[in-house]
Amino acid sequence: MYDKSIEEKWMRKWEKEKAYSFNETDKTKPVYVIDTPPPYTNGVLHMGHVSDYSFIDFIARYKRMKGFNVLYPQGWDTMGFHTEITVEKKYGKNLDEKEFLEKCEALTTDNLVKMREQMKLLGFSVDFSREYITMSREYKAKVQLSLLLMYEKGLLYIGDHAVYWCPYCKTAIAREQIEDKEEKTKLNYVRFDMEGGSAEQLTIATTRPELLHACVAVAVNPTDERYAKYIGKQVSIPLFGRKVKIIGDEDVDVSFGTGAEMVCTFGDKKDLVIYHRHKLDEIKAIDEGGHLLNAGKYTGLSIQDARSAIISDLEKEGRITKKEEILHTIKIHEDCKQPIELLHSTEWFSKTTDFVNEIKEQANKIKWIPEITKRYLMDWANYIDWDWVISRDRRFDTPLPFWICKSCGYIVGADKKSLPVNPRVDAPPVDKCPKCGGELAGEKRTCDVWIDSSITPLVIAGWPDNKELFSRAFPSDIRINATEIIRSWDFYTIYRVWALTGNIPWKNIFVHGLILGPDGRKMSKSIGNVVSPEELIKTYSADSVRMWAALSGTMQGDKALIFNDVKFAHSFINKLFNSLEFARPALSGYVPSSSDMANTDIFDKYMLSRLNSLIKQVSSAYEDLRFYDAANAIINFYWHVFCDYYLENIKYVVYGDDKARKKGVQYTLHAVVDAVLRMLAPIIPFSTAELYQSFAGKDVHAQQFPVADEHAIDKDIEEKGEYLNNIISMIRKEKTKNKLALNFELTKIIINVPEKYYTLLAENKHKLELIAKVKEIEVKVGKEEGVSIAQ
RNA sequence: GGAGGCAUAGUCUAAUGGUAGGACGGCAGAUUGACAUUCUGCAAGCCGGAGUUCGAUUCUCCGUGCCUCCACCA
């Protein structure tokens, strides 16, 4: 019976012995480096993390057993918006900066400690002595160094650029922080007068009448017969009276609204494209807090108020010819769920658009598993519209290490020797602007959190100081993460590492789907379908949860968490423990020796052949990171081939007096248990550690992974063994049919077999009698294959 | 709107141009010298249509449904 308390015991033992420390001085073993995605510390580990990190740990443990010196550190992504919001919600928005940052750090540390404990509970063989924390001074210094180097390479710049802007949070946001939201809105048909007071009118349809003041053109599709003739003419904007041109653009959808649309400089992304394409004028429409600019009497109104005021005024003038309710999708900020605007803003940028080809080239050098996932990155890269906005107007983040000249705009980077710096309070490295002698002002903004987390493959390899380790540990061998972060984390990591080193960040990347709630929907607190790892560990065990992770399919798609799968894993582990209760006494005093192979019979040879086939199969599954296949193959073999048949088939030997036969059986038993425990060790480390200790007196995790003995694999023996088991199954079936207990001793049965199996059956008749508890078996050659009771 | 993926018992999943394998759940039975967290057995399935073929669940096309990414959303 499986006792969960062993998990605590082994966990503390591994912790105390620092069993999984990377041995930096050992240069004999090849190094295997795992770049784990550091979890964000605004919360604790959920089942998605558990699945992700379990996969990583399977690899780490497997590679150690294959003789690698495994570098498996764990990082913590600590800073940024989410933590700030949590702290603001908890303590209000009125904390002073020092107090606010202290609360952020305290919250982070608290979560970090909880997560670290969760990882230990789950048996993750992380080298915690090589932990990195993005809010630490040391890590911030590295982030700032990376920014200085990128600046020197001309990859960073301050620009006046259209950015997605959240008026609610008053911050620029990146494309991946945007969500779509469907909502009902009114499509307003607004009548414009044509130039020269002609009687001709043009009606446009708009969902955003509040941007009327920023209208810089009216666009129609040049193929649209209704309007093509108007291209080049002018119309007058209602309420404002300003005249704008009618332009032709093929992106205008003739079937939407009236087929004529107004173009505002910052209405949406398509407006922006047309604005650039036709070199239209710029009118700043909205300020950073979401109030109208340059809008005459409407200036200063919020977007909502302006919308009602303008609609009402348009109606008074009889300009609105129709209002239509439509369902459309607006872009909202994923954090605050408020609508996003496009604004021109002065921000820091990292040049990505110019390097799309380089990034794709790097991505092509990485092995993507499964290969299809590379496509997600490529699709993303192909749609880069503008550079990566890396500045954030927030507080709990790495400060941008720059000072800017107030008079000429010259940028002064921090002194690399004095990192980390905080230009909001620290003095610049030089007194005056080196270019014009002007006064320098510290950059007040911080950087995007992805800036922090996109250099992990460098940091874990000792960058920039430990050059010796770096030469061995970079690039990382593998990165593992979910599909959802390919376009952010993976993309930025590939870009940043390329920019800083010209190299790829990892040789391999394994991408998997999400773990959904039991109802098949994404786990979410508001739906209430979140399952906590603790709950499952408490009900079952850490090993069951890990085994569940291995059994959760190929993980190419998303996967619902099914409790039965954890239960099943738990049952198997229990079976493993119970079977050892049989095997251990049966092997008592046995010293394995290859000479005992001489005493193996067909049942043993069948087992050994199957075992070695299994080792081959499982090894290749592990190599290809197909943990589902590995776990599944071991479970089926152990439970249904080894326990259900072999153990039953040899009981008469174990409890009998034939010493020679017993040696053959013990040899086989030992070989199977030994190899199976070692093969399961990466997946269920606690159970296998406990069992291997009692079985072999050794640490299973210090053993080599089993290697198949090709000579033991004999397809002819496998077929014969299969046939004998099939006969046993038929005898069991006969007993069941007659409602007899399986250990009920039958007097006589007749077995009809095809001629080719007659010799096999005749030779093993006596063994079958003992295994199946029958006094006498008569074997006959017969057309009707089968077993019948002769009473 | 574009691109891609997927469709197998109640649920999850595998393989296959010729009888579709397994798990969970269900049902029936057994209590066996490690194990009731067990053992034995049973029932239950290829989304719809057309084509290619002696034969299609598998290949092709169409439809339908689901998923992902991208675009549009004045």
CSV table of N, CA and C (backbone and C1' of nucleotides) in Angstrom, one decimal, chain A residues 1 205-208 253 256 261 268 270 328-329 331 375-376 383 487 559 564 574-575 578-579 582 628 639 644 651 655 729 736 741-743, chain B residues 2-5 11-14 22-25 28-35 37-42 67-74:
chain,number,residue,atom,x,y,z
A,1,MET,N,0.8,-1.2,0.0
A,1,MET,CA,0.0,0.0,0.0
A,1,MET,C,0.9,1.2,0.0
A,205,ALA,N,-20.8,55.7,-42.7
A,205,ALA,CA,-21.3,54.9,-41.5
A,205,ALA,C,-20.1,54.9,-40.5
A,206,THR,N,-20.4,55.2,-39.3
A,206,THR,CA,-19.3,55.1,-38.3
A,206,THR,C,-19.9,54.7,-36.9
A,207,THR,N,-19.0,53.9,-36.3
A,207,THR,CA,-19.4,53.5,-34.9
A,207,THR,C,-18.7,54.5,-33.9
A,208,ARG,N,-17.9,55.4,-34.4
A,208,ARG,CA,-17.2,56.3,-33.5
A,208,ARG,C,-17.4,57.7,-33.9
A,253,ASP,N,-14.3,48.3,-47.4
A,253,ASP,CA,-15.3,47.2,-47.6
A,253,ASP,C,-16.6,47.8,-48.2
A,256,PHE,N,-19.9,47.1,-46.1
A,256,PHE,CA,-20.1,47.5,-44.8
A,256,PHE,C,-20.7,48.9,-44.8
A,261,GLU,N,-16.3,55.5,-45.8
A,261,GLU,CA,-15.9,55.6,-44.4
A,261,GLU,C,-15.1,56.8,-44.1
A,268,ASP,N,-8.5,53.5,-35.8
A,268,ASP,CA,-8.1,52.2,-35.5
A,268,ASP,C,-6.9,51.9,-36.4
A,270,LYS,N,-6.6,50.2,-39.1
A,270,LYS,CA,-6.8,50.4,-40.6
A,270,LYS,C,-6.7,51.9,-40.9
A,328,HIS,N,-19.9,44.1,-32.9
A,328,HIS,CA,-18.6,44.2,-33.4
A,328,HIS,C,-17.6,43.9,-32.3
A,329,THR,N,-16.4,43.7,-32.7
A,329,THR,CA,-15.3,43.4,-31.8
A,329,THR,C,-14.5,44.6,-31.5
A,331,LYS,N,-11.2,46.2,-29.2
A,331,LYS,CA,-9.9,45.8,-28.6
A,331,LYS,C,-9.9,46.3,-27.2
A,375,ARG,N,5.2,27.4,-36.7
A,375,ARG,CA,4.3,28.2,-37.6
A,375,ARG,C,3.7,29.4,-36.8
A,376,TYR,N,3.3,29.1,-35.5
A,376,TYR,CA,2.7,30.2,-34.7
A,376,TYR,C,3.7,31.4,-34.7
A,383,TYR,N,3.4,39.4,-39.2
A,383,TYR,CA,2.5,40.5,-39.0
A,383,TYR,C,3.0,41.6,-38.1
A,487,ARG,N,4.2,33.8,-29.0
A,487,ARG,CA,4.3,35.0,-29.7
A,487,ARG,C,4.8,36.1,-28.8
A,559,LYS,N,-6.0,20.4,-23.2
A,559,LYS,CA,-6.4,19.2,-22.6
A,559,LYS,C,-7.2,19.4,-21.3
A,564,ASN,N,-10.3,11.4,-13.1
A,564,ASN,CA,-10.1,9.9,-13.3
A,564,ASN,C,-8.7,9.6,-13.7
A,574,ASN,N,-0.1,2.3,-6.7
A,574,ASN,CA,-0.5,1.4,-5.7
A,574,ASN,C,-0.2,0.0,-6.1
A,575,LYS,N,-0.5,-0.3,-7.3
A,575,LYS,CA,-0.3,-1.7,-7.9
A,575,LYS,C,1.2,-2.0,-7.9
A,578,ASN,N,2.2,-2.8,-4.3
A,578,ASN,CA,1.7,-4.1,-3.9
A,578,ASN,C,2.4,-5.2,-4.6
A,579,SER,N,2.8,-5.0,-5.9
A,579,SER,CA,3.5,-6.1,-6.6
A,579,SER,C,4.9,-6.3,-6.0
A,582,PHE,N,5.0,-8.7,-3.3
A,582,PHE,CA,5.2,-10.1,-3.7
A,582,PHE,C,6.6,-10.4,-4.2
A,628,TYR,N,3.9,10.5,-22.8
A,628,TYR,CA,2.6,9.8,-22.8
A,628,TYR,C,2.9,8.4,-23.3
A,639,TRP,N,1.4,-3.8,-15.6
A,639,TRP,CA,0.2,-4.2,-15.0
A,639,TRP,C,-0.4,-5.4,-15.7
A,644,ASP,N,-0.6,-9.3,-14.3
A,644,ASP,CA,-1.8,-10.2,-14.6
A,644,ASP,C,-1.4,-11.5,-15.1
A,651,LYS,N,3.7,-18.3,-9.8
A,651,LYS,CA,3.5,-18.5,-8.4
A,651,LYS,C,3.8,-19.9,-8.0
A,655,TYR,N,6.3,-20.6,-4.9
A,655,TYR,CA,5.9,-21.4,-3.7
A,655,TYR,C,6.3,-22.8,-3.7
A,729,SER,N,-5.8,-17.4,-20.7
A,729,SER,CA,-7.0,-16.6,-20.6
A,729,SER,C,-8.3,-17.3,-21.0
A,736,THR,N,-14.9,-18.5,-15.5
A,736,THR,CA,-15.8,-17.4,-15.3
A,736,THR,C,-17.2,-17.7,-15.8
A,741,ALA,N,-14.6,-20.0,-9.1
A,741,ALA,CA,-13.5,-19.1,-8.7
A,741,ALA,C,-12.3,-19.5,-9.6
A,742,LEU,N,-11.4,-18.6,-9.8
A,742,LEU,CA,-10.3,-18.8,-10.6
A,742,LEU,C,-9.3,-19.9,-10.0
A,743,ASN,N,-9.3,-20.0,-8.7
A,743,ASN,CA,-8.4,-20.9,-8.1
A,743,ASN,C,-9.1,-22.3,-7.9
B,2,G,P,-12.5,33.1,-47.5
B,2,G,O5',-11.0,33.3,-47.0
B,2,G,C5',-10.1,34.0,-47.9
B,2,G,C4',-8.7,34.0,-47.3
B,2,G,C3',-8.2,32.7,-46.8
B,2,G,O3',-7.7,32.0,-47.9
B,2,G,C1',-7.9,34.3,-45.1
B,3,A,P,-7.7,30.4,-47.8
B,3,A,O5',-6.6,30.1,-46.7
B,3,A,C5',-5.2,30.4,-47.0
B,3,A,C4',-4.4,30.1,-45.8
B,3,A,C3',-4.5,28.7,-45.2
B,3,A,O3',-3.8,27.7,-45.9
B,3,A,C1',-4.6,30.2,-43.4
B,4,G,P,-4.4,26.2,-46.1
B,4,G,O5',-4.1,25.7,-44.6
B,4,G,C5',-2.8,25.5,-44.1
B,4,G,C4',-2.8,25.2,-42.7
B,4,G,C3',-3.5,24.0,-42.2
B,4,G,O3',-2.8,22.8,-42.4
B,4,G,C1',-4.0,25.8,-40.8
B,5,G,P,-3.6,21.5,-42.6
B,5,G,O5',-4.1,21.1,-41.1
B,5,G,C5',-3.1,20.9,-40.1
B,5,G,C4',-3.7,20.9,-38.8
B,5,G,C3',-4.8,19.8,-38.6
B,5,G,O3',-4.2,18.5,-38.4
B,5,G,C1',-5.6,21.8,-37.7
B,11,U,P,-19.4,11.4,-25.7
B,11,U,O5',-18.4,11.4,-24.5
B,11,U,C5',-18.3,12.5,-23.6
B,11,U,C4',-17.1,12.3,-22.8
B,11,U,C3',-15.8,12.2,-23.5
B,11,U,O3',-15.3,13.5,-23.9
B,11,U,C1',-15.9,10.5,-21.9
B,12,C,P,-14.4,13.6,-25.2
B,12,C,O5',-13.0,12.9,-24.7
B,12,C,C5',-12.1,13.6,-23.8
B,12,C,C4',-11.0,12.6,-23.5
B,12,C,C3',-10.1,12.2,-24.6
B,12,C,O3',-9.2,13.2,-25.0
B,12,C,C1',-10.6,10.3,-23.3
B,13,U,P,-8.7,13.2,-26.6
B,13,U,O5',-8.0,11.8,-26.7
B,13,U,C5',-6.7,11.6,-26.3
B,13,U,C4',-6.4,10.1,-26.5
B,13,U,C3',-6.1,9.6,-27.9
B,13,U,O3',-4.7,10.0,-28.3
B,13,U,C1',-7.4,8.0,-26.8
B,14,A,P,-4.4,10.0,-29.8
B,14,A,O5',-4.2,8.5,-30.2
B,14,A,C5',-3.1,7.7,-29.7
B,14,A,C4',-3.2,6.3,-30.2
B,14,A,C3',-3.2,6.0,-31.7
B,14,A,O3',-1.9,6.3,-32.3
B,14,A,C1',-4.5,4.5,-30.6
B,22,G,P,-8.5,-4.3,-26.6
B,22,G,O5',-8.0,-3.0,-25.8
B,22,G,C5',-6.7,-3.1,-25.2
B,22,G,C4',-6.3,-1.7,-24.7
B,22,G,C3',-7.2,-1.2,-23.6
B,22,G,O3',-7.0,-1.8,-22.3
B,22,G,C1',-6.7,0.5,-25.1
B,23,A,P,-8.1,-1.8,-21.2
B,23,A,O5',-8.1,-0.3,-20.7
B,23,A,C5',-6.9,0.2,-20.0
B,23,A,C4',-7.1,1.6,-19.6
B,23,A,C3',-8.4,1.9,-18.8
B,23,A,O3',-8.3,1.6,-17.5
B,23,A,C1',-8.3,3.4,-20.6
B,24,C,P,-9.5,1.2,-16.6
B,24,C,O5',-10.3,2.5,-16.5
B,24,C,C5',-9.8,3.6,-15.7
B,24,C,C4',-10.8,4.8,-15.8
B,24,C,C3',-12.2,4.5,-15.5
B,24,C,O3',-12.4,4.6,-14.1
B,24,C,C1',-12.1,5.7,-17.5
B,25,G,P,-13.4,3.5,-13.4
B,25,G,O5',-14.9,4.0,-14.0
B,25,G,C5',-15.4,5.3,-13.6
B,25,G,C4',-16.6,5.6,-14.5
B,25,G,C3',-17.6,4.5,-14.5
B,25,G,O3',-18.5,4.5,-13.4
B,25,G,C1',-17.2,5.1,-16.7
B,28,A,P,-25.4,-5.4,-12.7
B,28,A,O5',-24.7,-6.7,-13.2
B,28,A,C5',-25.5,-7.7,-13.9
B,28,A,C4',-24.6,-8.8,-14.3
B,28,A,C3',-23.9,-9.5,-13.1
B,28,A,O3',-24.7,-10.4,-12.4
B,28,A,C1',-22.4,-9.2,-14.9
B,29,G,P,-24.4,-10.7,-10.9
B,29,G,O5',-23.0,-11.4,-10.9
B,29,G,C5',-23.0,-12.8,-11.2
B,29,G,C4',-21.5,-13.2,-11.5
B,29,G,C3',-20.6,-13.3,-10.2
B,29,G,O3',-20.9,-14.4,-9.4
B,29,G,C1',-19.5,-12.4,-12.1
B,30,A,P,-20.4,-14.4,-8.0
B,30,A,O5',-18.8,-14.6,-8.1
B,30,A,C5',-18.3,-15.8,-8.5
B,30,A,C4',-16.8,-15.7,-8.6
B,30,A,C3',-16.1,-15.5,-7.2
B,30,A,O3',-15.9,-16.7,-6.6
B,30,A,C1',-15.2,-13.9,-8.7
B,31,U,P,-16.0,-16.8,-5.0
B,31,U,O5',-14.6,-16.1,-4.6
B,31,U,C5',-13.4,-16.8,-4.3
B,31,U,C4',-12.4,-15.7,-3.9
B,31,U,C3',-12.3,-15.5,-2.4
B,31,U,O3',-10.9,-15.4,-2.0
B,31,U,C1',-12.8,-13.5,-3.5
B,32,U,P,-10.1,-16.5,-1.6
B,32,U,O5',-9.3,-16.7,-3.0
B,32,U,C5',-8.7,-18.0,-3.3
B,32,U,C4',-7.7,-17.6,-4.3
B,32,U,C3',-6.7,-16.6,-3.8
B,32,U,O3',-5.5,-17.2,-3.4
B,32,U,C1',-7.3,-16.2,-6.1
B,33,G,P,-4.8,-17.2,-2.3
B,33,G,O5',-3.8,-16.0,-2.5
B,33,G,C5',-3.5,-15.1,-1.5
B,33,G,C4',-2.1,-15.4,-1.0
B,33,G,C3',-1.1,-15.3,-2.2
B,33,G,O3',0.1,-14.7,-1.8
B,33,G,C1',-0.9,-17.4,-1.1
B,34,A,P,0.9,-13.9,-2.6
B,34,A,O5',0.4,-12.4,-2.1
B,34,A,C5',1.1,-11.7,-1.0
B,34,A,C4',1.0,-10.3,-1.3
B,34,A,C3',-0.4,-9.8,-1.7
B,34,A,O3',-1.1,-9.6,-0.5
B,34,A,C1',1.1,-9.0,-3.3
B,35,C,P,-2.7,-9.8,-0.5
B,35,C,O5',-3.2,-8.5,-1.4
B,35,C,C5',-3.0,-7.2,-0.8
B,35,C,C4',-3.3,-6.2,-1.9
B,35,C,C3',-4.7,-6.3,-2.5
B,35,C,O3',-5.6,-5.6,-1.7
B,35,C,C1',-3.1,-6.1,-4.2
B,37,U,P,-10.4,-0.6,-2.5
B,37,U,O5',-9.5,-0.4,-3.8
B,37,U,C5',-10.0,0.3,-4.9
B,37,U,C4',-8.8,0.5,-5.8
B,37,U,C3',-7.9,-0.7,-5.9
B,37,U,O3',-7.8,-1.3,-7.1
B,37,U,C1',-6.7,1.1,-4.9
B,38,U,P,-7.8,-1.4,-8.4
B,38,U,O5',-7.3,-2.9,-8.6
B,38,U,C5',-6.1,-3.4,-8.0
B,38,U,C4',-6.3,-4.9,-7.7
B,38,U,C3',-6.8,-5.7,-8.9
B,38,U,O3',-5.8,-5.9,-9.9
B,38,U,C1',-7.9,-6.4,-6.9
B,39,C,P,-6.2,-5.9,-11.4
B,39,C,O5',-6.9,-7.3,-11.5
B,39,C,C5',-6.1,-8.5,-11.3
B,39,C,C4',-7.0,-9.7,-11.3
B,39,C,C3',-7.9,-9.8,-12.5
B,39,C,O3',-7.1,-10.4,-13.6
B,39,C,C1',-9.2,-10.2,-10.6
B,40,U,P,-7.5,-9.9,-15.1
B,40,U,O5',-8.9,-10.8,-15.3
B,40,U,C5',-8.8,-12.2,-15.3
B,40,U,C4',-10.1,-12.8,-15.6
B,40,U,C3',-10.9,-12.2,-16.7
B,40,U,O3',-10.5,-12.7,-18.0
B,40,U,C1',-12.3,-12.3,-14.8
B,41,G,P,-10.6,-11.8,-19.3
B,41,G,O5',-12.2,-11.7,-19.5
B,41,G,C5',-12.9,-12.9,-20.0
B,41,G,C4',-14.4,-12.7,-19.8
B,41,G,C3',-15.0,-11.6,-20.7
B,41,G,O3',-15.3,-12.1,-22.0
B,41,G,C1',-15.8,-11.4,-18.4
B,42,C,P,-15.5,-11.1,-23.2
B,42,C,O5',-16.9,-10.5,-22.8
B,42,C,C5',-18.1,-11.2,-22.9
B,42,C,C4',-19.3,-10.4,-22.6
B,42,C,C3',-19.4,-9.1,-23.5
B,42,C,O3',-20.1,-9.5,-24.7
B,42,C,C1',-19.7,-8.5,-21.2
B,67,C,P,-15.0,26.2,-30.7
B,67,C,O5',-13.5,25.9,-30.8
B,67,C,C5',-12.8,25.2,-29.8
B,67,C,C4',-11.4,24.9,-30.3
B,67,C,C3',-10.6,26.1,-30.7
B,67,C,O3',-10.1,26.8,-29.5
B,67,C,C1',-10.3,24.5,-32.3
B,68,U,P,-9.9,28.4,-29.6
B,68,U,O5',-8.5,28.5,-30.4
B,68,U,C5',-7.3,27.9,-29.9
B,68,U,C4',-6.2,28.0,-30.9
B,68,U,C3',-6.0,29.3,-31.5
B,68,U,O3',-5.3,30.2,-30.6
B,68,U,C1',-6.0,27.8,-33.3
B,69,C,P,-5.5,31.7,-30.7
B,69,C,O5',-4.7,32.1,-32.0
B,69,C,C5',-3.3,31.9,-32.1
B,69,C,C4',-2.8,32.1,-33.5
B,69,C,C3',-3.2,33.5,-34.1
B,69,C,O3',-2.3,34.5,-33.7
B,69,C,C1',-3.7,31.7,-35.7
B,70,C,P,-3.0,35.9,-33.6
B,70,C,O5',-3.2,36.4,-35.1
B,70,C,C5',-2.1,36.5,-35.9
B,70,C,C4',-2.5,36.7,-37.3
B,70,C,C3',-3.5,37.9,-37.6
B,70,C,O3',-2.8,39.1,-37.6
B,70,C,C1',-4.3,36.1,-38.7
B,71,A,P,-3.5,40.4,-37.0
B,71,A,O5',-4.5,40.7,-38.2
B,71,A,C5',-4.0,41.1,-39.5
B,71,A,C4',-5.1,41.1,-40.5
B,71,A,C3',-6.3,42.1,-40.1
B,71,A,O3',-6.0,43.4,-40.4
B,71,A,C1',-7.2,40.0,-40.9
B,72,C,P,-6.7,44.6,-39.6
B,72,C,O5',-8.2,44.5,-40.1
B,72,C,C5',-8.5,44.8,-41.5
B,72,C,C4',-10.0,44.5,-41.7
B,72,C,C3',-10.9,45.3,-40.8
B,72,C,O3',-11.2,46.6,-41.3
B,72,C,C1',-11.6,43.0,-40.8
B,73,C,P,-11.2,47.8,-40.3
B,73,C,O5',-12.4,47.5,-39.3
B,73,C,C5',-13.7,47.7,-39.8
B,73,C,C4',-14.7,47.1,-38.8
B,73,C,C3',-14.7,47.6,-37.4
B,73,C,O3',-15.3,48.9,-37.2
B,73,C,C1',-14.7,45.3,-37.3
B,74,A,P,-14.7,49.9,-36.3
B,74,A,O5',-14.8,51.3,-37.0
B,74,A,C5',-16.0,52.0,-37.1
B,74,A,C4',-15.8,53.1,-37.9
B,74,A,C3',-17.1,53.7,-38.5
B,74,A,O3',-17.4,54.8,-37.6
B,74,A,C1',-15.4,53.6,-40.1
